[in-house]
Amino acid sequence: MASGTLLYAQSGGVTAVINATASAVIQAARARKVRVLAGRNGILGALREELIDTSRESIASIRSLAHTPGGAFGSCRVKLKSLDEDRAKYERLLEVFRAHDVRWFLYNGGNDSADTALKVSRLAKEFDYPLTCIGVPKTVDNDLAVTDCCPGFGSAAKYTAVSVREAALDVAAMADTSTKVFVYEAMGRHAGWLAASAGLAGNGPDEAPHIILFPERPFVEKDFFAKVRATVERVGYCVVVASEGIQDGSGRFVADAGGGKDSFGHTQLGGVASHLAGRVKDELGYKVHWALPDYLQRSARHVASKTDLDQASAVGKAAVDYALKGMNAVMPVIVRTSDTPYRWKIEAAPLSKIANKEKKMPAGFIRRDGYGITDKARRYMEPLIRGEAPPPYGQDGLPRYVSLKNLEVARKLPDWEG
Amino acid sequence: MASGTLLYAQSGGVTAVINATASAVIQAARARKVRVLAGRNGILGALREELIDTSRESIASIRSLAHTPGGAFGSCRVKLKSLDEDRAKYERLLEVFRAHDVRWFLYNGGNDSADTALKVSRLAKEFDYPLTCIGVPKTVDNDLAVTDCCPGFGSAAKYTAVSVREAALDVAAMADTSTKVFVYEAMGRHAGWLAASAGLAGNGPDEAPHIILFPERPFVEKDFFAKVRATVERVGYCVVVASEGIQDGSGRFVADAGGGKDSFGHTQLGGVASHLAGRVKDELGYKVHWALPDYLQRSARHVASKTDLDQASAVGKAAVDYALKGMNAVMPVIVRTSDTPYRWKIEAAPLSKIANKEKKMPAGFIRRDGYGITDKARRYMEPLIRGEAPPPYGQDGLPRYVSLKNLEVARKLPDWEG
């Protein structure tokens, strides 16, 4: 039995498969007889000394994590600042780690989390505390540097492509006498990865989605209207997929154009889809519908991608392996070794190359006219949504998602006054 | 070979399984060597003499209809009025039927369609034209009289319960530092069936959904706020499911309270979820998110209910059987013969008992406090979402939905000037 404890924590927006990573981490550590604690609500659990004892969970529960969406131990939206600005927090982390003999810290998140893991590793070195820090990739935004793709993205992309294909069949059937324009709003404030994934639902100009709006391209309303009208006249209906992050030529978010106050002075929450739908109705006179799947798109474990699930598990397993080898300040990343057939492997990459960096969608992924994806994008994304991995269902017709006990170990330190 | 042609048409909002009914109709008719034409865009196809020759489709395509959502021949939102008011249209229908030797008319829709089928049967009798009219049930609204449930509802209900359960896991994981209130908007302008189905996702006051808002109960904002606050304080977060049709005490749709014009004078399309989310944010100060799945909920064949699929097929098969037996002006309905184990059978019911009637959700299905479902509702709905029937997926990671050729037979009549 390796001496010491491994601390695992989830960070940022959760995904359909982040718990599959947790499952792999815990199973790999158990196989090596390493105790795993998990931070309740991510790094906050470490700061507050709210540490979940995963050894209290049955192996069946830990295995079931692999098919359970959400974040089983809780996640958080907290970004630690620089070592100077947030020094007290970083020192508190080390204090908690020391109290519980934490020798390995696995932080499962995006580029912020990679940055935190890197800073913690530096402080540990400064204090001569023996600690190995590993960043474990996760984000539906697919915006981490170095790695070919991010666990969580493939499943959200599959949800998006499947949902858009299905809704498009509905619209096609009704367009003659009902809705002619349908707008689907995809997550992605900074990059159009999820909007792009909708492009996998169809092929060619007459197949839905007919228009994809990317945050990478300025939104020009007049062009958009012309494109919608031409599509309705040619195809009979028009399916639009809009990234929540689209901006007009002056860099203003289109989502902020909608919203404001309603006629009663109440806050009217906006959104790109509702705004575009309203504009299309006003300007073109078509009947419109719109959908905002919101959290559904990142929690839809029922339609997860097998590729994504496999990769989420693989990074968890590799993270434990790297940790126990003492490979400090690295992240297991996905390396694509072949497009056809699709092949990938896991490698270690330095956190310094990933921390705080944001990978943009390559310009070559967006069609020249700005309203669709290229073959290159298709070749990149299609393997990521490949394969099905449905959860087991119960007699009640619902997926059997596990709830953990999440019992904490006894505290050893005074309350944190963060 | 029976002499004559069977005309099948789809009507109203499509569902995840209406094509399974079409598939069953065509296969049953083929087995009896009866030719099937399908109206392009429902009854409009019959009026316009746009009749699709289903014999041009391969058996593989017809079988694939069973796992393809949407309406394969097109549907429509057209309600024929009384025989007096719309006499020209009814007579035109008979004219087209006569021209193509249509002896059996199967109209797949809701209570409007049942009414149309009934009226057509009466006119045929008046004109001494030998025609058997069958209504075939379909609606995600589950509001048809006589039948225990409606094909289409079970799959939409399963989508709803699964989606709410998944999103709730996401919210639970993030609530400590992020979204505390999540609002999901379910279809159902007149009845809360789909909102109610979300109740299957959890059990007891602390499991999501914590609040369901039904159109059957007046929406009282103050009570709602108190309930949301109490839930957040007790559970840490609150998942709300709101039917699009909820109304305040004076019968005004809450959805109409939102919307109006934004600060640029553009139409701001409303919606219950966005309105409630804005109000919760304003009044309680919680971070909120909301989802509007819209057409996704009625086209999600990927998560269809096996029970629903079986019933959709069964009514199609029975409809052909009744038609060929000359059982005029009836609908095959679903009769529940046992709750535990769940058992059902198909019986013929007179269209006169179904036409234009709307079945409300029984009062005993809504909890006394008005914010959840009862055990009785659970016993009724749970079998309807039971069982999985995923579509086949392709190598591209997407369901293999079929596109028909939809070739029309040659017209025999002059253009319709409807």
mmCIF file of C-alpha atoms in Angstrom, chain B residues 131-395:
data_model
loop_
_atom_site.group_PDB
_atom_site.id
_atom_site.type_symbol
_atom_site.label_atom_id
_atom_site.label_comp_id
_atom_site.label_asym_id
_atom_site.label_seq_id
_atom_site.Cartn_x
_atom_site.Cartn_y
_atom_site.Cartn_z
ATOM 1 C CA LEU B 131 -66.064 4.268 -47.253
ATOM 2 C CA THR B 132 -64.808 3.112 -43.876
ATOM 3 C CA CYS B 133 -63.286 5.856 -41.728
ATOM 4 C CA ILE B 134 -61.001 5.094 -38.819
ATOM 5 C CA GLY B 135 -59.452 7.539 -36.382
ATOM 6 C CA VAL B 136 -56.030 6.450 -35.200
ATOM 7 C CA PRO B 137 -54.938 7.997 -31.893
ATOM 8 C CA LYS B 138 -51.859 10.161 -31.570
ATOM 9 C CA THR B 139 -50.938 13.076 -29.340
ATOM 10 C CA VAL B 140 -48.226 13.955 -26.847
ATOM 11 C CA ASP B 141 -50.939 15.909 -25.029
ATOM 12 C CA ASN B 142 -52.591 12.678 -23.841
ATOM 13 C CA ASP B 143 -55.965 14.377 -23.977
ATOM 14 C CA LEU B 144 -58.080 12.003 -26.040
ATOM 15 C CA ALA B 145 -61.271 10.700 -24.477
ATOM 16 C CA VAL B 146 -62.017 7.001 -23.961
ATOM 17 C CA THR B 147 -58.486 5.674 -24.569
ATOM 18 C CA ASP B 148 -56.445 5.056 -21.410
ATOM 19 C CA CYS B 149 -53.488 6.893 -22.941
ATOM 20 C CA CYS B 150 -52.386 8.291 -26.276
ATOM 21 C CA PRO B 151 -49.527 7.027 -28.447
ATOM 22 C CA GLY B 152 -46.830 9.698 -28.391
ATOM 23 C CA PHE B 153 -47.383 10.711 -24.795
ATOM 24 C CA GLY B 154 -45.330 7.924 -23.197
ATOM 25 C CA SER B 155 -42.205 8.808 -25.161
ATOM 26 C CA ALA B 156 -42.529 12.534 -24.523
ATOM 27 C CA ALA B 157 -43.121 11.721 -20.862
ATOM 28 C CA LYS B 158 -40.027 9.542 -20.757
ATOM 29 C CA TYR B 159 -37.977 12.303 -22.378
ATOM 30 C CA THR B 160 -39.299 14.728 -19.777
ATOM 31 C CA ALA B 161 -38.618 12.539 -16.749
ATOM 32 C CA VAL B 162 -35.143 11.541 -17.969
ATOM 33 C CA SER B 163 -34.175 15.109 -18.880
ATOM 34 C CA VAL B 164 -35.361 16.558 -15.585
ATOM 35 C CA ARG B 165 -33.546 13.866 -13.621
ATOM 36 C CA GLU B 166 -30.325 14.509 -15.529
ATOM 37 C CA ALA B 167 -30.487 18.295 -15.333
ATOM 38 C CA ALA B 168 -31.271 18.039 -11.620
ATOM 39 C CA LEU B 169 -28.031 16.124 -11.046
ATOM 40 C CA ASP B 170 -26.182 18.920 -12.808
ATOM 41 C CA VAL B 171 -27.844 21.608 -10.699
ATOM 42 C CA ALA B 172 -27.253 19.646 -7.482
ATOM 43 C CA ALA B 173 -23.536 19.447 -8.240
ATOM 44 C CA MET B 174 -23.148 23.167 -8.898
ATOM 45 C CA ALA B 175 -25.639 24.748 -6.471
ATOM 46 C CA ASP B 176 -23.134 25.654 -3.786
ATOM 47 C CA THR B 177 -21.485 28.309 -5.945
ATOM 48 C CA SER B 178 -23.677 28.586 -9.030
ATOM 49 C CA THR B 179 -27.266 28.038 -10.187
ATOM 50 C CA LYS B 180 -29.718 27.477 -7.359
ATOM 51 C CA VAL B 181 -32.982 27.443 -9.275
ATOM 52 C CA PHE B 182 -33.621 25.655 -12.542
ATOM 53 C CA VAL B 183 -36.867 25.978 -14.470
ATOM 54 C CA TYR B 184 -37.898 23.463 -17.134
ATOM 55 C CA GLU B 185 -40.799 24.336 -19.431
ATOM 56 C CA ALA B 186 -42.993 21.448 -20.540
ATOM 57 C CA MET B 187 -45.495 21.430 -23.383
ATOM 58 C CA GLY B 188 -49.171 21.389 -22.486
ATOM 59 C CA ARG B 189 -51.247 24.473 -23.164
ATOM 60 C CA HIS B 190 -54.450 23.015 -21.728
ATOM 61 C CA ALA B 191 -53.468 20.063 -19.578
ATOM 62 C CA GLY B 192 -50.475 19.344 -17.383
ATOM 63 C CA TRP B 193 -49.793 15.802 -18.519
ATOM 64 C CA LEU B 194 -46.204 16.377 -19.618
ATOM 65 C CA ALA B 195 -45.404 18.575 -16.636
ATOM 66 C CA ALA B 196 -46.818 15.809 -14.464
ATOM 67 C CA SER B 197 -44.592 13.225 -16.115
ATOM 68 C CA ALA B 198 -41.561 15.091 -14.801
ATOM 69 C CA GLY B 199 -42.778 14.035 -11.371
ATOM 70 C CA LEU B 200 -41.663 10.506 -12.212
ATOM 71 C CA ALA B 201 -38.050 11.736 -12.018
ATOM 72 C CA GLY B 202 -38.128 11.945 -8.240
ATOM 73 C CA ASN B 203 -39.969 10.937 -5.143
ATOM 74 C CA GLY B 204 -40.510 12.770 -1.887
ATOM 75 C CA PRO B 205 -40.200 16.495 -1.204
ATOM 76 C CA ASP B 206 -36.391 16.671 -1.386
ATOM 77 C CA GLU B 207 -35.992 14.986 -4.758
ATOM 78 C CA ALA B 208 -36.225 16.953 -7.975
ATOM 79 C CA PRO B 209 -38.498 18.154 -9.389
ATOM 80 C CA HIS B 210 -39.364 20.022 -6.208
ATOM 81 C CA ILE B 211 -42.129 22.072 -7.752
ATOM 82 C CA ILE B 212 -44.467 21.279 -10.639
ATOM 83 C CA LEU B 213 -46.759 24.005 -11.927
ATOM 84 C CA PHE B 214 -49.930 22.728 -13.572
ATOM 85 C CA PRO B 215 -52.334 24.604 -15.838
ATOM 86 C CA GLU B 216 -55.083 22.918 -13.807
ATOM 87 C CA ARG B 217 -54.204 25.039 -10.764
ATOM 88 C CA PRO B 218 -54.075 28.842 -10.641
ATOM 89 C CA PHE B 219 -50.523 30.133 -10.400
ATOM 90 C CA VAL B 220 -50.051 32.231 -7.276
ATOM 91 C CA GLU B 221 -46.713 33.941 -7.488
ATOM 92 C CA LYS B 222 -46.338 34.625 -3.787
ATOM 93 C CA ASP B 223 -46.876 30.993 -2.854
ATOM 94 C CA PHE B 224 -44.515 29.935 -5.590
ATOM 95 C CA PHE B 225 -41.752 32.217 -4.322
ATOM 96 C CA ALA B 226 -42.212 30.930 -0.773
ATOM 97 C CA LYS B 227 -41.998 27.364 -1.983
ATOM 98 C CA VAL B 228 -38.867 28.058 -4.038
ATOM 99 C CA ARG B 229 -37.155 29.783 -1.147
ATOM 100 C CA ALA B 230 -38.045 27.045 1.324
ATOM 101 C CA THR B 231 -36.724 24.400 -1.061
ATOM 102 C CA VAL B 232 -33.431 26.192 -1.665
ATOM 103 C CA GLU B 233 -32.986 26.666 2.070
ATOM 104 C CA ARG B 234 -33.773 23.025 2.812
ATOM 105 C CA VAL B 235 -32.261 21.183 -0.158
ATOM 106 C CA GLY B 236 -29.702 23.672 -1.445
ATOM 107 C CA TYR B 237 -31.355 24.120 -4.838
ATOM 108 C CA CYS B 238 -34.748 23.942 -6.459
ATOM 109 C CA VAL B 239 -35.853 22.334 -9.720
ATOM 110 C CA VAL B 240 -39.123 23.698 -11.094
ATOM 111 C CA VAL B 241 -41.139 22.170 -13.928
ATOM 112 C CA ALA B 242 -43.700 24.505 -15.408
ATOM 113 C CA SER B 243 -46.375 23.697 -17.911
ATOM 114 C CA GLU B 244 -46.487 26.258 -20.698
ATOM 115 C CA GLY B 245 -50.181 26.686 -20.008
ATOM 116 C CA ILE B 246 -50.170 27.910 -16.413
ATOM 117 C CA GLN B 247 -52.512 30.803 -15.697
ATOM 118 C CA ASP B 248 -52.918 33.257 -12.886
ATOM 119 C CA GLY B 249 -56.068 33.520 -10.805
ATOM 120 C CA SER B 250 -57.795 35.608 -13.445
ATOM 121 C CA GLY B 251 -57.159 33.058 -16.176
ATOM 122 C CA ARG B 252 -54.378 35.004 -17.881
ATOM 123 C CA PHE B 253 -51.551 32.893 -19.302
ATOM 124 C CA VAL B 254 -48.356 33.492 -17.330
ATOM 125 C CA ALA B 255 -46.401 33.023 -20.569
ATOM 126 C CA ASP B 256 -48.030 36.175 -21.899
ATOM 127 C CA ALA B 257 -46.749 38.189 -18.932
ATOM 128 C CA GLY B 258 -43.216 37.818 -20.248
ATOM 129 C CA GLY B 259 -42.477 38.833 -23.765
ATOM 130 C CA GLY B 260 -43.676 42.046 -25.290
ATOM 131 C CA LYS B 261 -41.047 44.373 -26.679
ATOM 132 C CA ASP B 262 -37.413 44.599 -25.718
ATOM 133 C CA SER B 263 -35.538 47.856 -25.279
ATOM 134 C CA PHE B 264 -35.091 48.135 -29.054
ATOM 135 C CA GLY B 265 -38.793 47.725 -29.719
ATOM 136 C CA HIS B 266 -38.253 44.229 -31.069
ATOM 137 C CA THR B 267 -40.672 41.456 -30.275
ATOM 138 C CA GLN B 268 -39.445 39.533 -27.277
ATOM 139 C CA LEU B 269 -40.951 36.084 -27.408
ATOM 140 C CA GLY B 270 -42.004 35.002 -23.982
ATOM 141 C CA GLY B 271 -42.389 31.670 -22.393
ATOM 142 C CA VAL B 272 -43.189 30.501 -18.940
ATOM 143 C CA ALA B 273 -39.706 29.324 -17.986
ATOM 144 C CA SER B 274 -37.920 32.509 -18.965
ATOM 145 C CA HIS B 275 -40.571 34.582 -17.207
ATOM 146 C CA LEU B 276 -40.437 32.565 -13.992
ATOM 147 C CA ALA B 277 -36.644 32.536 -14.053
ATOM 148 C CA GLY B 278 -36.581 36.318 -14.367
ATOM 149 C CA ARG B 279 -39.065 36.741 -11.534
ATOM 150 C CA VAL B 280 -37.147 34.394 -9.235
ATOM 151 C CA LYS B 281 -33.958 36.288 -9.986
ATOM 152 C CA ASP B 282 -35.608 39.640 -9.305
ATOM 153 C CA GLU B 283 -37.503 38.674 -6.187
ATOM 154 C CA LEU B 284 -35.354 36.033 -4.533
ATOM 155 C CA GLY B 285 -31.951 36.964 -5.930
ATOM 156 C CA TYR B 286 -30.963 33.406 -6.749
ATOM 157 C CA LYS B 287 -28.903 32.514 -9.768
ATOM 158 C CA VAL B 288 -31.307 30.823 -12.183
ATOM 159 C CA HIS B 289 -31.141 28.837 -15.393
ATOM 160 C CA TRP B 290 -33.983 27.612 -17.518
ATOM 161 C CA ALA B 291 -34.585 25.191 -20.348
ATOM 162 C CA LEU B 292 -37.157 25.152 -23.094
ATOM 163 C CA PRO B 293 -36.900 21.844 -24.944
ATOM 164 C CA ASP B 294 -39.766 22.710 -27.295
ATOM 165 C CA TYR B 295 -39.930 20.243 -30.221
ATOM 166 C CA LEU B 296 -37.105 18.183 -28.758
ATOM 167 C CA GLN B 297 -39.556 16.697 -26.259
ATOM 168 C CA ARG B 298 -41.931 15.328 -28.873
ATOM 169 C CA SER B 299 -39.334 14.171 -31.411
ATOM 170 C CA ALA B 300 -36.859 12.446 -29.087
ATOM 171 C CA ARG B 301 -37.147 9.005 -30.637
ATOM 172 C CA HIS B 302 -33.696 8.188 -29.235
ATOM 173 C CA VAL B 303 -35.222 7.926 -25.759
ATOM 174 C CA ALA B 304 -38.666 6.610 -26.712
ATOM 175 C CA SER B 305 -40.693 4.447 -24.376
ATOM 176 C CA LYS B 306 -41.016 0.826 -25.435
ATOM 177 C CA THR B 307 -44.567 0.708 -24.075
ATOM 178 C CA ASP B 308 -45.461 3.750 -26.154
ATOM 179 C CA LEU B 309 -43.828 2.320 -29.251
ATOM 180 C CA ASP B 310 -45.694 -0.967 -28.845
ATOM 181 C CA GLN B 311 -48.987 0.853 -28.440
ATOM 182 C CA ALA B 312 -48.322 3.101 -31.435
ATOM 183 C CA SER B 313 -47.742 0.003 -33.541
ATOM 184 C CA ALA B 314 -50.730 -1.815 -32.105
ATOM 185 C CA VAL B 315 -53.215 0.958 -32.914
ATOM 186 C CA GLY B 316 -51.880 1.045 -36.470
ATOM 187 C CA LYS B 317 -52.321 -2.670 -36.939
ATOM 188 C CA ALA B 318 -55.782 -2.661 -35.340
ATOM 189 C CA ALA B 319 -56.848 0.284 -37.487
ATOM 190 C CA VAL B 320 -56.216 -1.721 -40.661
ATOM 191 C CA ASP B 321 -57.980 -4.690 -39.177
ATOM 192 C CA TYR B 322 -61.050 -2.611 -38.244
ATOM 193 C CA ALA B 323 -61.012 -0.878 -41.626
ATOM 194 C CA LEU B 324 -60.991 -4.053 -43.624
ATOM 195 C CA LYS B 325 -63.778 -5.415 -41.434
ATOM 196 C CA GLY B 326 -65.799 -2.336 -42.337
ATOM 197 C CA MET B 327 -66.021 -1.100 -38.746
ATOM 198 C CA ASN B 328 -66.877 2.448 -39.696
ATOM 199 C CA ALA B 329 -66.319 5.589 -37.587
ATOM 200 C CA VAL B 330 -64.324 3.965 -34.821
ATOM 201 C CA MET B 331 -60.907 4.437 -33.239
ATOM 202 C CA PRO B 332 -58.690 1.698 -31.823
ATOM 203 C CA VAL B 333 -58.174 2.750 -28.209
ATOM 204 C CA ILE B 334 -55.927 1.478 -25.454
ATOM 205 C CA VAL B 335 -57.676 -0.218 -22.580
ATOM 206 C CA ARG B 336 -55.727 -0.816 -19.375
ATOM 207 C CA THR B 337 -56.666 -4.177 -17.946
ATOM 208 C CA SER B 338 -54.211 -4.210 -15.051
ATOM 209 C CA ASP B 339 -51.871 -1.818 -13.242
ATOM 210 C CA THR B 340 -49.572 -4.406 -11.646
ATOM 211 C CA PRO B 341 -48.402 -6.030 -13.782
ATOM 212 C CA TYR B 342 -49.255 -3.432 -16.399
ATOM 213 C CA ARG B 343 -51.468 -4.966 -19.080
ATOM 214 C CA TRP B 344 -53.365 -3.403 -21.913
ATOM 215 C CA LYS B 345 -55.342 -4.330 -24.998
ATOM 216 C CA ILE B 346 -56.809 -2.582 -28.016
ATOM 217 C CA GLU B 347 -60.539 -2.114 -28.468
ATOM 218 C CA ALA B 348 -62.706 -0.218 -30.911
ATOM 219 C CA ALA B 349 -64.468 2.908 -29.643
ATOM 220 C CA PRO B 350 -66.968 5.021 -31.593
ATOM 221 C CA LEU B 351 -65.475 8.246 -32.960
ATOM 222 C CA SER B 352 -68.555 10.086 -31.740
ATOM 223 C CA LYS B 353 -67.335 9.562 -28.175
ATOM 224 C CA ILE B 354 -63.902 11.003 -28.969
ATOM 225 C CA ALA B 355 -64.407 13.725 -31.573
ATOM 226 C CA ASN B 356 -63.761 17.217 -30.191
ATOM 227 C CA LYS B 357 -63.637 15.993 -26.614
ATOM 228 C CA GLU B 358 -60.699 16.828 -24.394
ATOM 229 C CA LYS B 359 -59.749 14.595 -21.493
ATOM 230 C CA LYS B 360 -58.463 16.566 -18.523
ATOM 231 C CA MET B 361 -55.956 15.228 -16.059
ATOM 232 C CA PRO B 362 -57.935 13.743 -13.137
ATOM 233 C CA ALA B 363 -57.955 16.052 -10.116
ATOM 234 C CA GLY B 364 -56.717 13.125 -8.020
ATOM 235 C CA PHE B 365 -53.429 13.186 -9.953
ATOM 236 C CA ILE B 366 -52.328 16.519 -8.493
ATOM 237 C CA ARG B 367 -51.078 16.668 -4.921
ATOM 238 C CA ARG B 368 -53.260 18.541 -2.480
ATOM 239 C CA ASP B 369 -50.770 21.416 -2.227
ATOM 240 C CA GLY B 370 -50.914 21.739 -6.017
ATOM 241 C CA TYR B 371 -47.177 21.411 -6.616
ATOM 242 C CA GLY B 372 -46.623 17.736 -7.334
ATOM 243 C CA ILE B 373 -48.151 14.449 -8.419
ATOM 244 C CA THR B 374 -49.914 11.843 -6.341
ATOM 245 C CA ASP B 375 -49.209 8.127 -6.073
ATOM 246 C CA LYS B 376 -52.263 7.590 -8.236
ATOM 247 C CA ALA B 377 -50.694 9.677 -11.013
ATOM 248 C CA ARG B 378 -47.471 7.753 -10.611
ATOM 249 C CA ARG B 379 -49.260 4.412 -10.927
ATOM 250 C CA TYR B 380 -50.961 5.633 -14.080
ATOM 251 C CA MET B 381 -47.920 7.163 -15.795
ATOM 252 C CA GLU B 382 -45.037 4.954 -14.820
ATOM 253 C CA PRO B 383 -45.931 1.986 -17.041
ATOM 254 C CA LEU B 384 -46.235 4.369 -19.988
ATOM 255 C CA ILE B 385 -42.540 5.322 -19.890
ATOM 256 C CA ARG B 386 -41.380 1.808 -19.223
ATOM 257 C CA GLY B 387 -38.974 0.024 -21.513
ATOM 258 C CA GLU B 388 -36.358 1.251 -23.934
ATOM 259 C CA ALA B 389 -36.460 0.966 -27.708
ATOM 260 C CA PRO B 390 -33.421 2.813 -29.032
ATOM 261 C CA PRO B 391 -33.115 3.329 -32.779
ATOM 262 C CA PRO B 392 -30.206 1.721 -34.606
ATOM 263 C CA TYR B 393 -27.180 4.016 -34.834
ATOM 264 C CA GLY B 394 -24.836 4.412 -37.753
ATOM 265 C CA GLN B 395 -21.047 4.473 -37.858
#
